[in-house]
Amino acid sequence: MSQMLMGAIAALSLVAALFFFRFWRRSGDRFFLYFALSFAIEGANRIALGLVGPASETEPLFYGIRVLAYGLIVVAIWQKNRPRG
Amino acid sequence: MAALIYLLCALTCLTAFVLLLRGWLAGGPRLLFWSALCFACLTFNNVLLVIDRIVFPTEVDLSTWRLAAALVAVALLVYGLVSEEE
């Protein structure tokens, strides 16, 4: 059950990344590139975590990568809101 | 160290949710609403992670609930992305 859920999350994360990648290609807005990268990292991370399995000693490392993925979203919005000088 | 990382996951996710929600409420595109909804579910996922790993490390196993929350999060986002395309 967990493996199936993990696979579905990974697949949908990668689909979301592709959508954001296309938005970036169309608009040239770096905001979408940050989102694409974030969800691509999250998708790859889920696959890796699914392969390693829970209760692994390296598990906190995967969550560190997750912090990085969420950080990209925060950076994307922060850059968008930054007043143009 | 692990506890700090789990807390950071929840905090960065919550920050992303608040920023996305504020962007949408300030008149941003509807995609921000779907993204905010996604990060609301992901924040729930990461709060469950903190409860699961730090608060009750041995008493409970919330892994299926955590995965279900994350799946709902990305499913809502992909739905939003597809409907924005139309």
Coordinates of C-alpha atoms in Angstrom, one line a residue:
Chain A
M1 CA 0.0 0.0 0.0
S2 CA 2.7 2.5 1.0
Q3 CA 4.8 1.6 -2.1
M4 CA 1.8 2.3 -4.3
L5 CA 1.0 5.6 -2.6
M6 CA 4.7 6.6 -2.8
G7 CA 4.7 5.8 -6.6
A8 CA 1.6 7.7 -7.2
I9 CA 2.9 10.8 -5.4
A10 CA 6.2 10.6 -7.3
A11 CA 4.4 10.3 -10.7
L12 CA 2.1 13.2 -10.0
S13 CA 4.9 15.4 -8.7
L14 CA 6.8 14.7 -11.9
V15 CA 3.7 15.6 -14.0
A16 CA 3.3 18.8 -12.0
A17 CA 7.0 19.6 -12.7
L18 CA 6.5 19.1 -16.4
F19 CA 3.5 21.4 -16.4
F20 CA 5.5 24.1 -14.6
F21 CA 8.4 23.5 -17.0
R22 CA 6.1 24.1 -19.9
F23 CA 4.7 27.3 -18.3
W24 CA 8.3 28.5 -17.9
R25 CA 9.1 27.7 -21.6
R26 CA 6.1 29.6 -22.7
S27 CA 6.3 32.7 -20.5
G28 CA 10.1 32.8 -19.7
D29 CA 9.0 33.6 -16.1
R30 CA 11.6 32.1 -13.7
F31 CA 8.9 31.7 -11.1
F32 CA 7.7 28.6 -12.9
L33 CA 11.2 27.3 -13.3
Y34 CA 11.6 27.3 -9.5
F35 CA 8.3 25.4 -9.1
A36 CA 9.3 22.9 -11.9
L37 CA 12.6 22.3 -10.1
S38 CA 10.9 21.9 -6.7
F39 CA 8.4 19.3 -7.9
A40 CA 11.1 17.4 -9.9
I41 CA 13.3 17.2 -6.8
E42 CA 10.3 16.1 -4.7
G43 CA 9.3 13.4 -7.3
A44 CA 12.9 12.1 -7.5
N45 CA 13.2 12.2 -3.7
R46 CA 10.0 10.2 -3.3
I47 CA 11.3 7.5 -5.7
A48 CA 14.6 7.4 -3.8
L49 CA 12.8 7.2 -0.5
G50 CA 10.5 4.5 -1.8
L51 CA 13.5 2.4 -3.0
V52 CA 15.5 2.8 0.3
G53 CA 12.4 2.2 2.4
P54 CA 11.3 3.7 5.7
A55 CA 13.4 3.4 8.9
S56 CA 16.6 3.7 7.0
E57 CA 19.5 5.5 8.7
T58 CA 19.8 7.9 5.8
E59 CA 16.1 8.8 5.9
P60 CA 16.6 12.3 7.5
L61 CA 18.8 13.1 4.5
F62 CA 15.8 12.7 2.2
Y63 CA 13.8 15.1 4.3
G64 CA 16.7 17.5 4.1
I65 CA 16.3 17.4 0.3
R66 CA 12.6 18.0 0.9
V67 CA 13.4 21.2 2.8
L68 CA 15.5 22.3 -0.2
A69 CA 12.5 21.6 -2.5
Y70 CA 10.1 23.7 -0.4
G71 CA 12.8 26.4 0.0
L72 CA 12.7 26.8 -3.8
I73 CA 9.0 27.6 -3.7
V74 CA 9.7 30.2 -1.0
V75 CA 12.5 31.7 -3.1
A76 CA 10.2 31.8 -6.2
I77 CA 7.5 33.8 -4.4
W78 CA 10.1 36.0 -2.7
Q79 CA 11.7 36.9 -6.0
K80 CA 8.3 37.5 -7.6
N81 CA 7.3 39.9 -4.8
R82 CA 10.6 41.7 -4.8
P83 CA 10.2 45.3 -6.1
R84 CA 11.9 45.7 -9.5
G85 CA 14.7 48.2 -9.0
Chain B
M1 CA 19.5 16.5 14.0
A2 CA 16.7 14.4 12.4
A3 CA 14.1 16.2 14.6
L4 CA 15.4 19.6 13.4
I5 CA 15.1 18.5 9.7
Y6 CA 11.5 17.2 10.3
L7 CA 10.6 20.6 12.0
L8 CA 12.3 22.5 9.1
C9 CA 10.2 20.5 6.6
A10 CA 7.0 21.6 8.4
L11 CA 8.1 25.2 8.7
T12 CA 9.3 25.8 5.1
C13 CA 6.1 24.1 3.9
L14 CA 3.9 26.3 6.1
T15 CA 5.9 29.4 4.9
A16 CA 5.3 28.4 1.2
F17 CA 1.6 27.8 2.0
V18 CA 1.2 31.3 3.7
L19 CA 3.1 33.1 0.8
L20 CA 1.0 31.3 -1.9
L21 CA -2.3 32.0 -0.1
R22 CA -1.3 35.7 0.4
G23 CA -0.4 35.9 -3.3
W24 CA -3.8 34.5 -4.3
L25 CA -5.7 36.7 -1.9
A26 CA -3.9 39.8 -3.3
G27 CA -5.5 39.1 -6.6
G28 CA -2.9 36.6 -8.1
P29 CA -3.8 34.0 -10.7
R30 CA -6.0 31.0 -9.8
L31 CA -3.0 28.7 -10.1
L32 CA -1.8 30.3 -6.8
F33 CA -5.0 29.0 -5.2
W34 CA -4.3 25.4 -6.3
S35 CA -0.7 25.7 -5.3
A36 CA -1.7 27.0 -1.9
L37 CA -4.2 24.1 -1.5
C38 CA -1.4 21.7 -2.4
F39 CA 0.9 23.2 0.2
A40 CA -1.9 23.2 2.8
C41 CA -2.1 19.4 2.4
L42 CA 1.7 19.1 2.3
T43 CA 1.9 21.1 5.5
F44 CA -0.6 18.7 7.1
N45 CA 1.6 15.8 5.8
N46 CA 4.7 17.4 7.4
V47 CA 2.9 18.1 10.7
L48 CA 1.9 14.4 10.8
L49 CA 5.6 13.6 10.1
V50 CA 6.6 15.7 13.2
I51 CA 3.9 14.0 15.3
D52 CA 4.9 10.5 14.0
R53 CA 8.7 10.9 14.4
I54 CA 9.2 13.4 17.2
V55 CA 6.1 13.5 19.5
F56 CA 5.1 9.8 19.4
P57 CA 8.1 8.0 17.8
T58 CA 7.1 4.5 19.0
E59 CA 3.5 4.8 19.9
V60 CA 1.9 5.5 16.5
D61 CA 2.6 4.9 12.9
L62 CA 1.0 7.6 10.7
S63 CA 2.9 6.7 7.5
T64 CA -0.2 5.8 5.5
W65 CA -2.0 9.0 6.6
R66 CA 1.1 11.0 5.7
L67 CA 1.3 9.4 2.2
A68 CA -2.5 9.9 1.7
A69 CA -2.2 13.6 2.6
A70 CA 0.8 14.0 0.1
L71 CA -1.1 12.2 -2.6
V72 CA -4.2 14.5 -2.2
A73 CA -1.8 17.5 -2.3
V74 CA -0.2 16.6 -5.6
A75 CA -3.5 15.4 -7.1
L76 CA -5.2 18.7 -6.3
L77 CA -2.2 20.6 -7.9
V78 CA -2.3 18.5 -11.1
Y79 CA -6.1 19.0 -11.3
G80 CA -5.5 22.8 -11.0
L81 CA -2.7 22.7 -13.6
V82 CA -4.9 20.8 -16.1
S83 CA -7.9 23.1 -15.6
E84 CA -5.7 26.1 -16.0
E85 CA -4.6 24.8 -19.3
E86 CA -8.1 24.8 -20.8

